[in-house]
mmCIF file of C-alpha atoms and ligand atoms in Angstrom:
data_model
loop_
_atom_site.group_PDB
_atom_site.id
_atom_site.type_symbol
_atom_site.label_atom_id
_atom_site.label_comp_id
_atom_site.label_asym_id
_atom_site.label_seq_id
_atom_site.Cartn_x
_atom_site.Cartn_y
_atom_site.Cartn_z
ATOM 1 C CA ALA A 6 0.011 0.018 -0.001
ATOM 2 C CA SER A 7 1.206 3.486 -0.802
ATOM 3 C CA ARG A 8 2.072 5.569 2.183
ATOM 4 C CA GLN A 9 0.247 8.779 2.679
ATOM 5 C CA TYR A 10 2.094 11.885 3.788
ATOM 6 C CA ALA A 11 -0.493 14.582 3.436
ATOM 7 C CA HIS A 12 -2.034 14.157 6.872
ATOM 8 C CA ASN A 13 1.387 14.137 8.410
ATOM 9 C CA THR A 14 2.371 17.487 6.922
ATOM 10 C CA ARG A 15 2.968 20.073 9.584
ATOM 11 C CA VAL A 16 2.649 23.711 8.660
ATOM 12 C CA VAL A 17 5.365 25.727 10.385
ATOM 13 C CA PRO A 18 3.930 29.187 10.900
ATOM 14 C CA LYS A 19 6.038 32.017 9.560
ATOM 15 C CA ILE A 20 6.501 34.541 12.314
ATOM 16 C CA THR A 21 7.553 38.015 11.448
ATOM 17 C CA VAL A 22 8.768 40.262 14.274
ATOM 18 C CA LYS A 23 10.053 43.765 13.492
ATOM 19 C CA GLY A 24 13.802 43.948 13.928
ATOM 20 C CA ILE A 25 14.353 40.176 14.381
ATOM 21 C CA ARG A 26 16.044 38.530 11.440
ATOM 22 C CA ALA A 27 15.060 35.150 10.200
ATOM 23 C CA GLU A 28 17.960 33.210 8.730
ATOM 24 C CA GLY A 29 18.661 34.455 5.252
ATOM 25 C CA THR A 30 16.658 37.651 5.719
ATOM 26 C CA PRO A 31 18.471 40.742 4.507
ATOM 27 C CA ALA A 32 19.389 43.155 7.342
ATOM 28 C CA THR A 33 17.504 46.145 8.498
ATOM 29 C CA ILE A 34 19.326 49.450 8.085
ATOM 30 C CA ASN A 35 17.682 51.284 10.995
ATOM 31 C CA PRO A 36 18.617 49.504 14.263
ATOM 32 C CA SER A 37 16.981 51.848 16.740
ATOM 33 C CA ILE A 38 15.361 55.067 15.482
ATOM 34 C CA ARG A 39 11.648 55.464 16.278
ATOM 35 C CA LYS A 40 10.963 51.772 16.017
ATOM 36 C CA ASN A 41 7.452 52.423 17.293
ATOM 37 C CA GLU A 42 6.661 54.072 13.910
ATOM 38 C CA GLU A 43 5.538 51.990 10.932
ATOM 39 C CA LYS A 44 7.659 54.158 8.657
ATOM 40 C CA VAL A 45 10.012 56.969 9.639
ATOM 41 C CA VAL A 46 9.362 59.933 7.322
ATOM 42 C CA ASP A 47 10.523 63.448 8.176
ATOM 43 C CA ASN A 48 9.350 66.754 6.765
ATOM 44 C CA VAL A 49 11.653 69.665 6.185
ATOM 45 C CA PRO A 50 9.912 72.971 5.485
ATOM 46 C CA ILE A 51 12.829 74.438 3.585
ATOM 47 C CA ALA A 52 11.806 78.059 4.308
ATOM 48 C CA GLU A 53 12.629 77.391 7.903
ATOM 49 C CA LEU A 54 16.251 76.377 7.337
ATOM 50 C CA SER A 55 18.429 78.937 9.079
ATOM 51 C CA LYS A 56 22.032 77.883 8.329
ATOM 52 C CA PRO A 57 23.820 78.069 4.958
ATOM 53 C CA ILE A 58 24.285 74.244 5.034
ATOM 54 C CA THR A 59 22.218 71.796 7.068
ATOM 55 C CA PRO A 60 23.256 68.103 6.931
ATOM 56 C CA TYR A 61 20.547 65.442 7.176
ATOM 57 C CA CYS A 62 21.303 61.880 8.258
ATOM 58 C CA ARG A 63 21.037 58.937 5.868
ATOM 59 C CA CYS A 64 22.911 56.359 8.004
ATOM 60 C CA TRP A 65 20.253 55.910 10.720
ATOM 61 C CA ARG A 66 22.916 56.200 13.451
ATOM 62 C CA SER A 67 22.660 59.912 14.404
ATOM 63 C CA GLN A 68 21.799 60.834 17.949
ATOM 64 C CA THR A 69 20.153 63.951 16.496
ATOM 65 C CA PHE A 70 18.159 62.257 13.741
ATOM 66 C CA PRO A 71 16.885 63.438 11.284
ATOM 67 C CA LEU A 72 19.920 65.721 11.425
ATOM 68 C CA CYS A 73 23.429 64.329 10.844
ATOM 69 C CA ASP A 74 25.751 64.347 13.835
ATOM 70 C CA GLY A 75 28.727 62.756 12.151
ATOM 71 C CA SER A 76 27.910 59.197 13.268
ATOM 72 C CA HIS A 77 28.188 57.979 9.641
ATOM 73 C CA VAL A 78 32.010 58.172 10.107
ATOM 74 C CA LYS A 79 31.997 55.491 12.815
ATOM 75 C CA HIS A 80 29.522 53.307 10.853
ATOM 76 C CA ASN A 81 31.667 53.546 7.689
ATOM 77 C CA LYS A 82 34.806 52.613 9.630
ATOM 78 C CA ALA A 83 33.161 49.671 11.406
ATOM 79 C CA THR A 84 31.587 48.179 8.275
ATOM 80 C CA GLY A 85 33.533 49.425 5.302
ATOM 81 C CA ASP A 86 30.430 51.253 4.114
ATOM 82 C CA ASN A 87 30.499 54.598 2.234
ATOM 83 C CA VAL A 88 27.342 56.434 3.387
ATOM 84 C CA GLY A 89 27.067 60.121 4.126
ATOM 85 C CA PRO A 90 24.513 62.879 4.703
ATOM 86 C CA LEU A 91 22.288 64.941 2.450
ATOM 87 C CA LEU A 92 23.421 68.562 2.576
ATOM 88 C CA LEU A 93 20.665 71.193 2.233
ATOM 89 C CA LYS A 94 22.140 74.432 0.945
ATOM 90 C CA LYS A 95 20.476 77.799 1.065
ATOM 91 C CA ALA B 20 64.655 24.121 29.302
ATOM 92 C CA SER B 21 61.747 26.512 28.899
ATOM 93 C CA ARG B 22 60.157 26.482 25.471
ATOM 94 C CA GLN B 23 60.144 29.690 23.510
ATOM 95 C CA TYR B 24 57.076 30.711 21.623
ATOM 96 C CA ALA B 25 57.881 34.218 20.501
ATOM 97 C CA HIS B 26 59.636 33.246 17.318
ATOM 98 C CA ASN B 27 56.803 30.941 16.377
ATOM 99 C CA THR B 28 54.133 33.595 16.640
ATOM 100 C CA ARG B 29 52.452 34.254 13.351
ATOM 101 C CA VAL B 30 50.750 37.537 12.774
ATOM 102 C CA VAL B 31 47.558 37.048 10.780
ATOM 103 C CA PRO B 32 47.104 40.167 8.704
ATOM 104 C CA LYS B 33 43.673 41.829 9.039
ATOM 105 C CA ILE B 34 42.344 42.415 5.590
ATOM 106 C CA THR B 35 39.641 45.002 5.065
ATOM 107 C CA VAL B 36 37.813 45.001 1.753
ATOM 108 C CA LYS B 37 35.018 47.479 1.183
ATOM 109 C CA GLY B 38 31.633 45.716 1.043
ATOM 110 C CA ILE B 39 32.974 42.309 2.166
ATOM 111 C CA ARG B 40 31.916 41.423 5.746
ATOM 112 C CA ALA B 41 34.271 39.730 8.140
ATOM 113 C CA GLU B 42 32.435 37.473 10.526
ATOM 114 C CA GLY B 43 30.895 39.485 13.303
ATOM 115 C CA THR B 44 31.254 42.749 11.354
ATOM 116 C CA PRO B 45 28.079 44.829 11.382
ATOM 117 C CA ALA B 46 26.429 45.106 7.947
ATOM 118 C CA THR B 47 26.783 47.899 5.493
ATOM 119 C CA ILE B 48 23.553 49.758 4.702
ATOM 120 C CA ASN B 49 24.477 50.836 1.188
ATOM 121 C CA PRO B 50 24.827 47.716 -0.986
ATOM 122 C CA SER B 51 25.463 49.364 -4.334
ATOM 123 C CA ILE B 52 25.214 53.085 -4.723
ATOM 124 C CA ARG B 53 28.388 54.842 -5.958
ATOM 125 C CA LYS B 54 30.694 52.346 -4.340
ATOM 126 C CA ASN B 55 33.635 53.995 -6.085
ATOM 127 C CA GLU B 56 33.154 57.034 -3.784
ATOM 128 C CA GLU B 57 34.789 57.146 -0.328
ATOM 129 C CA LYS B 58 31.670 58.773 1.087
ATOM 130 C CA VAL B 59 28.386 59.452 -0.715
ATOM 131 C CA VAL B 60 27.354 62.989 0.107
ATOM 132 C CA ASP B 61 24.756 64.905 -1.950
ATOM 133 C CA ASN B 62 24.095 68.618 -2.128
ATOM 134 C CA VAL B 63 20.643 70.060 -2.555
ATOM 135 C CA PRO B 64 20.555 73.761 -3.433
ATOM 136 C CA ILE B 65 17.090 74.300 -2.011
ATOM 137 C CA ALA B 66 16.396 77.336 -4.177
ATOM 138 C CA GLU B 67 16.335 74.939 -7.137
ATOM 139 C CA LEU B 68 13.572 72.704 -5.802
ATOM 140 C CA SER B 69 10.638 72.991 -8.171
ATOM 141 C CA LYS B 70 7.890 70.756 -6.673
ATOM 142 C CA PRO B 71 5.901 71.430 -3.529
ATOM 143 C CA ILE B 72 7.277 68.214 -1.997
ATOM 144 C CA THR B 73 10.511 66.431 -3.070
ATOM 145 C CA PRO B 74 11.272 63.097 -1.357
ATOM 146 C CA TYR B 75 14.952 62.144 -0.794
ATOM 147 C CA CYS B 76 16.060 58.557 -0.268
ATOM 148 C CA ARG B 77 17.419 57.354 3.072
ATOM 149 C CA CYS B 78 17.225 53.578 2.384
ATOM 150 C CA TRP B 79 20.018 53.377 -0.181
ATOM 151 C CA ARG B 80 17.854 51.280 -2.491
ATOM 152 C CA SER B 81 16.472 53.930 -4.869
ATOM 153 C CA GLN B 82 17.114 53.642 -8.587
ATOM 154 C CA THR B 83 16.938 57.443 -8.692
ATOM 155 C CA PHE B 84 19.168 58.101 -5.716
ATOM 156 C CA PRO B 85 19.492 60.648 -4.108
ATOM 157 C CA LEU B 86 15.797 60.957 -4.832
ATOM 158 C CA CYS B 87 13.324 58.428 -3.358
ATOM 159 C CA ASP B 88 11.554 56.171 -5.835
ATOM 160 C CA GLY B 89 9.534 54.183 -3.319
ATOM 161 C CA SER B 90 12.065 51.335 -2.981
ATOM 162 C CA HIS B 91 11.981 51.692 0.793
ATOM 163 C CA VAL B 92 8.611 49.904 0.733
ATOM 164 C CA LYS B 93 10.155 46.692 -0.639
ATOM 165 C CA HIS B 94 13.140 46.927 1.715
ATOM 166 C CA ASN B 95 10.826 47.377 4.733
ATOM 167 C CA LYS B 96 8.708 44.405 3.686
ATOM 168 C CA ALA B 97 11.703 42.145 3.101
ATOM 169 C CA THR B 98 13.459 42.953 6.372
ATOM 170 C CA GLY B 99 10.828 44.263 8.818
ATOM 171 C CA ASP B 100 12.576 47.616 8.798
ATOM 172 C CA ASN B 101 10.769 50.949 9.112
ATOM 173 C CA VAL B 102 12.794 53.422 7.027
ATOM 174 C CA GLY B 103 11.417 56.155 4.823
ATOM 175 C CA PRO B 104 12.402 59.331 2.947
ATOM 176 C CA LEU B 105 13.123 62.883 3.926
ATOM 177 C CA LEU B 106 10.447 65.147 2.447
ATOM 178 C CA LEU B 107 11.609 68.617 1.386
ATOM 179 C CA LYS B 108 8.646 70.948 1.394
ATOM 180 C CA LYS B 109 8.505 74.352 -0.243
HETATM 181 S S1 FES C 203 25.123 60.803 11.183
HETATM 182 FE FE1 FES C 203 23.964 59.697 9.702
HETATM 183 S S2 FES C 203 24.704 60.523 7.810
HETATM 184 FE FE2 FES C 203 25.806 61.621 9.265
HETATM 185 S S1 FES C 204 13.563 54.754 -2.050
HETATM 186 FE FE1 FES C 204 14.898 55.027 -0.395
HETATM 187 S S2 FES C 204 13.710 56.094 1.074
HETATM 188 FE FE2 FES C 204 12.377 55.828 -0.603
#
């Protein structure tokens, strides 16, 4: 008699938890900023910019996010990456 | 007689290659944009912004970098991340 497998099949539920990597899952790029928000979007009303140059963070490591505080330097050194800020110029 | 180890010590050179992760090295966040540049910095002369809202990429996945093309949505879905653009508003 042929053996039947169908009723023995166990469905392993796929659990997705924000910030926890399953094996083979590509990495997040934001480890800690505003993780309570679904998507971190920031608005800059450009008329309110006061300095000649204002650097905005794109490395997700700044302690003054959304502004750049220079933390990209440490990230680049630690990982070999080459990220840097967006400079808004008046 | 005491054994001497000093002359047997081999120094394993630490090799750093941009974009290649050593084990335990934190991941890069920019996989492919302008990897020939030491640091990717972009200037936005805000007087030249023409639209009411211009979204700039912070996920390093946009095909129109430094502008956002919506690629953050796919990245967030694939990784459980919560990154999004910087919106420059006139
Ligand atoms: S601190 Fe993030 S780009 Fe400078
Ligand atoms: S495509 Fe990168 S933030 Fe939108």
